[in-house]
Coordinates of C-alpha atoms and ligand atoms in Angstrom, one line a residue:
M1 CA -43.0 -87.6 -36.4
S2 CA -39.9 -89.6 -35.8
I3 CA -38.1 -89.4 -32.5
H4 CA -34.8 -87.7 -32.5
W5 CA -31.8 -90.1 -32.4
A6 CA -30.6 -88.7 -29.1
D7 CA -33.9 -89.4 -27.5
V8 CA -34.0 -92.9 -28.9
I9 CA -30.7 -93.6 -27.2
A10 CA -31.8 -91.8 -24.0
E11 CA -35.0 -93.8 -23.9
K12 CA -33.1 -97.0 -24.3
L13 CA -30.6 -96.2 -21.5
E14 CA -32.6 -94.1 -19.0
K15 CA -33.4 -97.1 -16.7
S16 CA -29.8 -98.2 -16.4
G17 CA -28.4 -94.9 -15.1
P18 CA -26.6 -93.1 -13.5
H19 CA -24.6 -92.5 -16.6
T20 CA -21.1 -91.2 -17.6
I21 CA -20.7 -90.3 -21.2
A22 CA -17.0 -90.2 -22.2
T23 CA -15.3 -88.5 -25.1
G24 CA -11.7 -88.4 -26.0
I25 CA -9.6 -86.7 -28.7
T26 CA -5.9 -86.7 -29.3
P27 CA -4.7 -83.1 -29.6
S28 CA -2.1 -84.1 -32.2
G29 CA -3.1 -81.4 -34.7
P30 CA -5.7 -78.6 -35.2
V31 CA -9.0 -79.9 -34.0
H32 CA -11.5 -79.8 -36.9
I33 CA -15.2 -80.0 -37.1
G34 CA -15.0 -83.8 -37.8
N35 CA -13.6 -84.2 -34.3
M36 CA -16.3 -81.9 -33.0
R37 CA -18.8 -84.5 -34.0
E38 CA -17.6 -86.7 -31.1
V39 CA -18.3 -84.1 -28.3
M40 CA -21.4 -82.8 -30.0
T41 CA -22.9 -86.3 -30.3
A42 CA -22.1 -86.9 -26.6
E43 CA -23.6 -83.6 -25.7
A44 CA -26.9 -84.3 -27.5
V45 CA -27.3 -87.6 -25.6
F46 CA -26.2 -85.8 -22.4
R47 CA -29.0 -83.3 -22.8
A48 CA -31.6 -85.9 -23.9
L49 CA -30.8 -88.0 -20.7
K50 CA -31.0 -84.8 -18.5
D51 CA -34.3 -84.0 -20.0
R52 CA -35.5 -87.4 -18.7
G53 CA -34.2 -86.6 -15.3
V54 CA -31.3 -89.1 -15.5
D55 CA -28.2 -88.5 -13.3
V56 CA -25.6 -88.1 -16.0
R57 CA -22.0 -86.8 -16.4
L58 CA -20.1 -85.8 -19.5
I59 CA -16.4 -86.2 -19.5
Y60 CA -13.6 -85.4 -22.0
V61 CA -10.3 -87.1 -21.7
A62 CA -7.6 -85.3 -23.7
D63 CA -5.2 -87.9 -24.9
T64 CA -2.2 -85.7 -24.2
F65 CA 0.0 -88.7 -23.3
D66 CA -0.2 -90.2 -26.8
R67 CA 3.0 -90.1 -28.8
L68 CA 3.6 -88.0 -31.9
R69 CA 3.2 -90.5 -34.7
R70 CA 4.8 -88.7 -37.6
L71 CA 5.9 -85.3 -39.0
Y72 CA 2.5 -83.8 -39.9
P73 CA 2.5 -81.4 -42.8
F74 CA 1.8 -78.4 -40.5
L75 CA 5.0 -79.1 -38.4
P76 CA 8.5 -77.7 -38.9
E77 CA 11.1 -80.1 -40.1
S78 CA 12.9 -79.8 -36.8
F79 CA 10.0 -81.7 -35.1
K80 CA 11.3 -84.9 -36.6
E81 CA 13.3 -85.4 -33.5
H82 CA 10.1 -85.4 -31.4
I83 CA 8.4 -88.3 -33.2
G84 CA 7.7 -91.0 -30.6
K85 CA 7.5 -88.7 -27.6
P86 CA 4.3 -88.1 -25.7
L87 CA 2.5 -84.9 -26.9
S88 CA 2.5 -83.4 -23.3
E89 CA 6.3 -83.7 -23.3
I90 CA 7.0 -82.0 -26.6
P91 CA 7.4 -78.2 -26.8
C92 CA 4.8 -76.0 -28.5
P93 CA 5.5 -75.9 -32.3
T94 CA 5.2 -72.1 -32.3
G95 CA 6.5 -71.4 -28.8
C96 CA 3.3 -69.8 -27.7
C97 CA 2.2 -72.1 -24.9
G98 CA 3.3 -74.9 -22.5
S99 CA 3.5 -77.9 -24.7
Y100 CA 2.5 -79.5 -28.1
A101 CA -0.6 -80.9 -26.5
D102 CA -1.7 -77.6 -25.0
H103 CA -1.1 -75.8 -28.3
F104 CA -3.9 -77.9 -29.9
L105 CA -5.9 -78.6 -26.8
N106 CA -6.5 -75.0 -25.6
P107 CA -8.2 -73.7 -28.7
F108 CA -10.4 -76.8 -28.7
L109 CA -11.4 -76.2 -25.1
E110 CA -12.2 -72.6 -26.0
S111 CA -14.3 -73.7 -28.9
M112 CA -16.2 -76.2 -26.8
E113 CA -17.1 -73.3 -24.5
R114 CA -18.3 -71.2 -27.3
L115 CA -20.4 -74.1 -28.5
G116 CA -21.9 -74.5 -25.0
I117 CA -20.4 -77.9 -24.3
K118 CA -19.2 -78.1 -20.8
P119 CA -17.6 -81.5 -20.0
E120 CA -15.4 -82.3 -17.1
V121 CA -12.0 -82.1 -18.7
Y122 CA -9.1 -84.6 -17.9
R123 CA -5.7 -84.7 -19.3
A124 CA -4.3 -88.2 -19.8
D125 CA -0.7 -87.2 -18.9
V126 CA -1.9 -85.8 -15.6
L127 CA -4.0 -88.8 -14.9
Y128 CA -1.0 -91.1 -15.5
K129 CA 1.3 -88.9 -13.4
Q130 CA -1.3 -88.8 -10.6
G131 CA -1.2 -92.6 -10.5
K132 CA -4.9 -93.1 -11.6
F133 CA -3.8 -95.9 -13.9
V134 CA -1.4 -97.7 -11.6
E135 CA -3.8 -100.6 -10.8
A136 CA -4.8 -100.9 -14.4
I137 CA -1.1 -101.0 -15.4
K138 CA -0.3 -103.8 -12.9
T139 CA -3.3 -105.8 -14.0
A140 CA -2.3 -105.4 -17.6
L141 CA 1.3 -106.4 -17.1
C142 CA 0.4 -109.3 -14.9
R143 CA -2.2 -110.6 -17.5
R144 CA -0.1 -109.7 -20.5
D145 CA -0.6 -113.2 -22.1
D146 CA -4.4 -113.1 -21.7
I147 CA -4.5 -109.7 -23.3
A148 CA -2.2 -110.9 -26.2
R149 CA -4.6 -113.8 -26.7
I150 CA -7.7 -111.6 -26.8
L151 CA -6.0 -109.3 -29.3
K152 CA -5.2 -112.3 -31.5
E153 CA -8.6 -113.8 -31.2
V154 CA -10.4 -110.6 -32.0
S155 CA -8.2 -108.8 -34.4
G156 CA -6.6 -111.9 -35.9
R157 CA -3.1 -110.4 -35.4
E158 CA -0.4 -112.0 -33.2
V159 CA 1.4 -109.5 -31.1
P160 CA 5.2 -109.5 -31.7
A161 CA 7.6 -111.3 -29.4
G162 CA 8.5 -109.1 -26.5
W163 CA 5.3 -107.1 -26.8
S164 CA 4.0 -105.4 -23.6
P165 CA 0.7 -103.6 -22.9
F166 CA 2.8 -100.9 -21.3
Q167 CA 5.0 -98.4 -23.2
V168 CA 7.9 -96.9 -21.3
I169 CA 9.0 -93.3 -21.9
C170 CA 12.7 -93.7 -22.3
T171 CA 14.3 -91.5 -19.7
S172 CA 17.2 -90.8 -22.0
C173 CA 15.6 -90.1 -25.5
G174 CA 12.0 -89.5 -24.3
R175 CA 10.4 -91.8 -26.8
T176 CA 7.9 -94.6 -26.3
N177 CA 8.3 -96.3 -29.6
T178 CA 11.9 -97.4 -29.2
S179 CA 11.7 -98.8 -25.7
R180 CA 11.0 -102.4 -24.7
V181 CA 9.7 -103.6 -21.3
T182 CA 12.1 -106.1 -19.7
G183 CA 10.3 -106.6 -16.3
Y184 CA 8.2 -105.0 -13.7
D185 CA 7.8 -104.8 -9.9
P186 CA 4.2 -104.5 -8.7
L187 CA 5.3 -103.8 -5.1
N188 CA 7.4 -100.8 -6.0
E189 CA 5.2 -99.9 -8.9
T190 CA 8.0 -99.7 -11.4
V191 CA 8.8 -101.1 -14.9
S192 CA 12.2 -101.8 -16.2
Y193 CA 13.2 -101.3 -19.8
E194 CA 15.8 -101.0 -22.5
C195 CA 15.8 -98.7 -25.5
D196 CA 17.2 -98.6 -29.0
C197 CA 19.1 -95.4 -28.0
G198 CA 21.2 -97.7 -25.7
S199 CA 19.6 -96.5 -22.5
R200 CA 18.2 -98.9 -19.9
G201 CA 16.6 -98.3 -16.5
V202 CA 13.5 -98.3 -14.3
V203 CA 10.5 -96.0 -14.5
S204 CA 7.6 -95.4 -12.2
M205 CA 4.1 -96.6 -13.1
R206 CA 3.0 -93.0 -12.2
G207 CA 3.8 -91.2 -15.4
G208 CA 6.9 -93.3 -16.5
G209 CA 4.9 -94.6 -19.5
K210 CA 1.4 -95.5 -20.6
L211 CA -0.8 -98.4 -21.6
V212 CA -0.9 -99.0 -25.4
W213 CA -4.1 -97.6 -26.9
R214 CA -6.0 -100.9 -27.2
V215 CA -5.6 -101.4 -23.4
D216 CA -5.6 -97.8 -22.4
W217 CA -9.1 -97.2 -23.7
P218 CA -10.8 -100.1 -21.8
A219 CA -8.7 -99.4 -18.8
R220 CA -10.3 -95.9 -18.4
W221 CA -13.8 -97.3 -18.5
P222 CA -13.9 -98.6 -15.0
I223 CA -11.7 -95.7 -13.7
F224 CA -14.4 -93.2 -14.8
R225 CA -17.3 -95.7 -14.6
V226 CA -18.0 -94.9 -18.3
T227 CA -21.3 -96.2 -19.5
I228 CA -21.8 -94.5 -22.9
E229 CA -19.1 -93.5 -25.4
P230 CA -19.3 -92.1 -28.9
F231 CA -16.3 -92.9 -31.2
G232 CA -15.4 -92.7 -34.9
K233 CA -16.1 -95.5 -37.3
D234 CA -12.4 -96.3 -37.5
H235 CA -12.6 -97.8 -34.0
A236 CA -15.8 -99.7 -34.8
T237 CA -14.5 -102.0 -37.5
A238 CA -14.7 -105.7 -36.9
G239 CA -11.7 -106.6 -34.8
G240 CA -11.0 -102.9 -34.2
S241 CA -10.3 -101.2 -30.9
Y242 CA -13.8 -101.3 -29.6
D243 CA -14.1 -105.0 -30.2
T244 CA -10.8 -105.7 -28.4
G245 CA -11.6 -103.1 -25.8
K246 CA -14.9 -104.7 -25.0
R247 CA -13.3 -108.1 -24.3
I248 CA -10.4 -106.6 -22.4
S249 CA -12.8 -104.5 -20.3
E250 CA -15.0 -107.5 -19.5
E251 CA -12.4 -110.3 -19.1
I252 CA -9.4 -108.4 -17.7
Y253 CA -10.9 -105.5 -15.8
G254 CA -14.3 -107.1 -15.0
Y255 CA -16.2 -104.1 -16.2
P256 CA -19.0 -104.0 -18.9
A257 CA -18.0 -102.0 -22.0
P258 CA -19.9 -98.7 -22.5
Y259 CA -22.8 -98.4 -24.9
P260 CA -21.2 -97.5 -28.2
I261 CA -22.4 -94.7 -30.4
V262 CA -20.5 -94.9 -33.7
Y263 CA -20.3 -91.8 -35.7
E264 CA -19.5 -91.2 -39.4
W265 CA -17.1 -88.6 -40.8
I266 CA -17.8 -85.1 -41.9
H267 CA -16.7 -84.5 -45.5
L268 CA -15.8 -81.2 -46.8
K269 CA -17.5 -81.0 -50.1
G270 CA -15.1 -81.3 -53.0
V271 CA -12.1 -82.1 -50.7
G272 CA -12.8 -85.3 -48.8
A273 CA -12.9 -86.6 -45.2
M274 CA -11.3 -84.3 -42.7
H275 CA -8.2 -85.5 -40.9
S276 CA -6.0 -83.1 -39.1
S277 CA -3.0 -85.3 -40.1
T278 CA -3.5 -84.6 -43.8
G279 CA -4.3 -80.9 -43.5
V280 CA -7.7 -81.5 -45.1
A281 CA -9.5 -79.8 -42.3
V282 CA -11.5 -76.8 -41.3
T283 CA -10.6 -76.1 -37.7
I284 CA -13.3 -75.3 -35.3
Q285 CA -12.0 -71.8 -34.9
E286 CA -12.2 -71.2 -38.6
M287 CA -15.7 -72.7 -38.6
L288 CA -16.8 -70.5 -35.7
D289 CA -15.5 -67.5 -37.6
V290 CA -18.1 -68.2 -40.3
V291 CA -20.9 -70.1 -38.6
P292 CA -22.9 -69.0 -35.5
P293 CA -22.2 -71.6 -32.8
E294 CA -25.8 -72.8 -32.5
V295 CA -25.8 -73.5 -36.3
L296 CA -22.6 -75.5 -36.0
R297 CA -24.4 -77.5 -33.3
Y298 CA -27.4 -77.9 -35.6
L299 CA -25.3 -79.2 -38.5
I300 CA -24.1 -82.1 -36.4
I301 CA -27.1 -82.7 -34.1
R302 CA -29.7 -82.8 -36.9
N303 CA -27.9 -85.8 -38.5
K304 CA -28.0 -89.3 -37.1
P305 CA -24.4 -90.2 -36.0
E306 CA -24.2 -93.0 -38.4
K307 CA -25.0 -90.7 -41.3
H308 CA -22.0 -89.1 -43.0
I309 CA -22.2 -85.3 -43.3
E310 CA -21.3 -83.6 -46.5
F311 CA -20.4 -80.1 -45.4
E312 CA -20.5 -77.4 -48.1
P313 CA -19.1 -74.2 -46.7
G314 CA -20.2 -72.1 -49.7
M315 CA -23.9 -71.7 -50.4
G316 CA -24.7 -74.8 -48.4
L317 CA -23.7 -73.0 -45.3
L318 CA -26.0 -70.1 -46.2
N319 CA -28.9 -72.5 -46.6
L320 CA -28.1 -74.2 -43.3
V321 CA -28.1 -70.9 -41.3
D322 CA -31.4 -70.0 -42.9
E323 CA -32.9 -73.4 -42.1
Y324 CA -31.8 -73.0 -38.5
D325 CA -33.0 -69.4 -38.1
Q326 CA -36.3 -70.0 -39.8
R327 CA -37.0 -73.1 -37.7
K328 CA -37.5 -75.1 -40.9
G329 CA -35.8 -78.3 -39.6
D330 CA -36.8 -81.0 -37.1
D331 CA -38.1 -79.3 -33.9
R332 CA -36.1 -81.5 -31.5
A333 CA -32.8 -81.1 -33.4
L334 CA -33.4 -77.3 -33.3
Q335 CA -34.1 -77.4 -29.6
L336 CA -31.0 -79.5 -28.8
S337 CA -28.9 -77.0 -30.8
T338 CA -30.2 -73.9 -29.2
L339 CA -27.9 -72.0 -26.9
R340 CA -29.7 -68.8 -26.0
A341 CA -33.0 -68.0 -24.5
S342 CA -33.4 -65.0 -26.7
G343 CA -35.2 -66.9 -29.5
P344 CA -34.4 -67.2 -33.2
F345 CA -32.4 -64.6 -34.9
E346 CA -34.8 -62.6 -37.0
I347 CA -32.5 -61.2 -39.8
P348 CA -32.0 -63.7 -42.6
F349 CA -28.4 -64.6 -43.2
R350 CA -28.9 -63.8 -46.9
H351 CA -30.0 -60.3 -45.9
M352 CA -26.9 -60.1 -43.7
V353 CA -24.8 -60.9 -46.7
T354 CA -26.5 -58.0 -48.5
A355 CA -26.3 -55.6 -45.6
V356 CA -22.6 -56.4 -44.9
Q357 CA -21.6 -55.8 -48.5
I358 CA -23.6 -52.6 -48.5
A359 CA -22.0 -51.4 -45.2
R360 CA -18.5 -52.4 -46.2
G361 CA -17.1 -52.5 -42.7
D362 CA -18.9 -49.5 -41.4
E363 CA -20.9 -50.5 -38.3
A364 CA -23.2 -47.5 -38.3
Q365 CA -24.0 -48.1 -42.0
L366 CA -24.7 -51.8 -41.3
F367 CA -27.3 -50.9 -38.6
K368 CA -28.8 -48.3 -40.9
A369 CA -29.1 -50.7 -43.8
L370 CA -30.8 -53.3 -41.5
Q371 CA -33.2 -50.8 -40.0
R372 CA -34.1 -49.5 -43.4
S373 CA -35.2 -53.0 -44.3
G374 CA -37.5 -53.0 -41.2
Y375 CA -35.4 -55.2 -38.9
D376 CA -35.2 -54.9 -35.2
I377 CA -31.6 -53.9 -34.4
S378 CA -31.7 -54.2 -30.6
R379 CA -29.7 -57.4 -30.4
R380 CA -26.6 -55.5 -31.4
E381 CA -24.0 -58.0 -30.2
E382 CA -25.6 -60.9 -32.0
I383 CA -25.9 -58.8 -35.1
L384 CA -22.2 -57.9 -35.0
G385 CA -21.4 -61.5 -34.4
R386 CA -23.3 -62.5 -37.5
A387 CA -21.8 -59.6 -39.5
H388 CA -18.4 -61.0 -38.5
N389 CA -19.5 -64.4 -39.7
V390 CA -20.6 -63.0 -43.0
E391 CA -17.4 -61.0 -43.6
K392 CA -15.3 -64.1 -43.0
W393 CA -17.6 -66.2 -45.1
L394 CA -17.3 -63.7 -48.0
E395 CA -13.6 -63.8 -47.6
R396 CA -13.1 -67.5 -47.5
Y397 CA -16.0 -69.5 -48.9
A398 CA -18.6 -67.4 -50.7
P399 CA -18.9 -68.1 -54.4
D400 CA -18.1 -65.1 -56.6
Y401 CA -21.7 -64.6 -57.7
V402 CA -22.7 -63.5 -54.2
K403 CA -19.8 -60.9 -54.0
F404 CA -20.7 -57.5 -55.2
Q405 CA -21.0 -53.9 -54.4
V406 CA -24.7 -53.3 -54.4
H407 CA -25.5 -49.6 -54.7
E408 CA -27.2 -48.3 -51.7
T409 CA -29.6 -46.2 -53.8
L410 CA -30.8 -46.7 -57.3
P411 CA -27.8 -46.2 -59.7
A412 CA -28.1 -43.2 -62.0
A413 CA -27.2 -45.4 -64.9
V414 CA -30.8 -46.7 -64.8
N415 CA -31.6 -43.4 -66.6
N416 CA -30.1 -45.0 -69.8
L417 CA -32.6 -47.8 -69.8
T418 CA -35.4 -47.8 -72.3
P419 CA -39.0 -47.5 -71.1
E420 CA -39.6 -51.2 -72.2
E421 CA -36.6 -52.4 -70.2
R422 CA -37.8 -50.5 -67.1
Q423 CA -41.3 -51.9 -67.5
A424 CA -39.8 -55.4 -67.7
L425 CA -38.0 -54.8 -64.4
G426 CA -41.3 -54.0 -62.8
I427 CA -42.9 -57.2 -64.2
L428 CA -40.0 -59.3 -62.9
A429 CA -40.6 -57.8 -59.4
D430 CA -44.2 -59.2 -59.5
H431 CA -43.0 -62.7 -60.3
L432 CA -40.3 -63.4 -57.6
D433 CA -42.3 -64.8 -54.7
N434 CA -41.4 -68.3 -53.6
K435 CA -38.9 -68.9 -56.4
T436 CA -35.6 -70.7 -56.2
A437 CA -32.5 -69.3 -57.9
A438 CA -33.0 -71.4 -60.9
E439 CA -36.6 -70.4 -61.2
I440 CA -35.8 -66.8 -61.0
H441 CA -33.2 -67.3 -63.7
D442 CA -35.9 -68.8 -65.9
Q443 CA -38.2 -66.0 -65.0
V444 CA -35.8 -63.5 -66.2
Y445 CA -35.8 -65.2 -69.7
A446 CA -39.6 -65.5 -69.5
V447 CA -40.1 -61.8 -68.7
A448 CA -37.7 -60.8 -71.5
K449 CA -39.7 -62.9 -74.0
E450 CA -43.0 -61.5 -72.8
C451 CA -41.7 -57.9 -73.3
N452 CA -40.0 -58.7 -76.6
L453 CA -36.6 -57.8 -75.2
D454 CA -33.3 -59.3 -76.0
S455 CA -32.5 -61.4 -72.9
K456 CA -28.9 -60.2 -72.8
K457 CA -30.1 -56.6 -72.7
F458 CA -32.5 -57.5 -69.9
F459 CA -29.8 -59.1 -67.8
Q460 CA -27.8 -55.9 -68.2
A461 CA -30.7 -53.8 -67.0
I462 CA -30.9 -55.9 -63.9
Y463 CA -27.2 -55.5 -63.2
L464 CA -27.5 -51.7 -63.8
A465 CA -30.3 -51.5 -61.3
F466 CA -28.3 -53.1 -58.5
L467 CA -24.6 -52.7 -59.3
G468 CA -24.6 -49.7 -61.7
D469 CA -22.7 -51.9 -64.1
R470 CA -23.7 -53.8 -67.2
Q471 CA -22.4 -57.1 -66.0
G472 CA -22.6 -59.1 -62.9
P473 CA -22.9 -62.6 -61.4
K474 CA -25.3 -65.2 -62.7
A475 CA -28.6 -63.3 -62.3
G476 CA -30.9 -65.9 -60.8
W477 CA -28.5 -66.8 -58.1
F478 CA -27.5 -63.3 -57.5
L479 CA -31.0 -62.1 -57.0
A480 CA -31.8 -65.1 -54.9
S481 CA -28.9 -64.4 -52.6
L482 CA -30.2 -60.9 -51.9
D483 CA -33.1 -60.2 -49.6
R484 CA -36.2 -60.8 -51.6
E485 CA -38.1 -57.7 -50.4
F486 CA -35.1 -55.5 -51.2
V487 CA -34.9 -57.0 -54.7
K488 CA -38.6 -56.3 -55.4
E489 CA -38.3 -52.7 -54.1
R490 CA -35.3 -52.0 -56.1
L491 CA -36.8 -53.4 -59.4
R492 CA -40.0 -51.4 -58.8
E493 CA -38.0 -48.3 -58.0
A494 CA -36.1 -48.7 -61.3
A495 CA -39.4 -49.3 -63.2
N496 CA -41.0 -46.2 -61.8
R497 CA -38.1 -43.9 -62.4
K498 CA -39.3 -40.7 -64.0
I499 CA -36.8 -39.3 -66.5
Ligands
ZN501 ZN1 1.4 -72.9 -28.5
ZN502 ZN1 15.8 -94.1 -25.6

């Protein structure tokens, strides 16, 4: 059996500990599951190192001091005036919390908790205001030319005249993209500037501005003694910010760059790569409405970071939950994804889909339906959590063919079936074991042929037995999405109906 990717990394790095694994996400928009890959990747390696007895920390630096780059589609027009200001200094877009940064950071922190990820959390604006970056800022300003040379050598781009590794927040207009550094005073720890808005002045190195991204990133490595860091492939391109960061870290800050773990994007099937800036995203909250947290962990942890994940929130999601619950995947990936000691969830998600649609929002009915099928209903809270997941899934992602109103008992309309049709339903019940949706579909045709029935009539008989109606979703897929035992029982019941 192959070793899990997180263990491969842990094995490679265990001797060079203690370790600090850093993650960092800019809360400029709704945090989506693509972003979640960063913290999840870090967490898997964190667990793998811990399992080997290595002293390891996991940190998350929220880039709250980054500036708003443009008017994202989810922002009101009035936010145009905030472009260029640090996210921590912009009001909340809906007025519900302290700042723009908090508005997107808080739900993300909550989601991380639900996903069992517990990093030490730092906010970049607080770190800057506390003066944690002062020495790094002085060094960067003093060695501005060396940094400019590294940037040119590695990225091939010459920095513009007047470029500075430090961006001042203009005290008048609040922007960092319109100001220019005109000098600095390392003794008083201040930077002087002028701005397009006409303002000029002096700011403190403690919160008066920040290092530009390509310097900010390596500057934090020695501050936190970072030794391992996952980052998206956009930072990993040749001449990209990891390449420049590595040289800046080593040559300017005298600190070895962390071990890089490059991760690929998560694509939403049929839509494309998720980016919060384009609105093509499923937020973590939306995802956790639909997917149990340990399954969301599993989605990410089972894949090597360098492998892109095609996420299909329709039937793909259903299959994923089953794979997790039924322990069909890689053992170590399952173990690294597990959150509870209570063991696997026994009720198949497909059966939850049936039970929830039978119960139609009635809790007591739900438990009754589950019990009737022979399931243990003692883990009530987990069952209700899963039922909530299923309800939301049906609402948002489920394909039409899984949506139905299955009759709780055999519909009376079955009385109208011919004895041949009823007999055929019984034969179908005997041929359902270990069949996929497509195979069941073929089986329906095969049984119809065997019994000399018109296949269209036979499909109608099936729908009548379950839905009390002559039409329904594509039969093979419909039957496959129901609990198999339930389907067999219902077909036999219809077959044995005495009229
Ligand atoms: Zn808010
Ligand atoms: Zn200004």
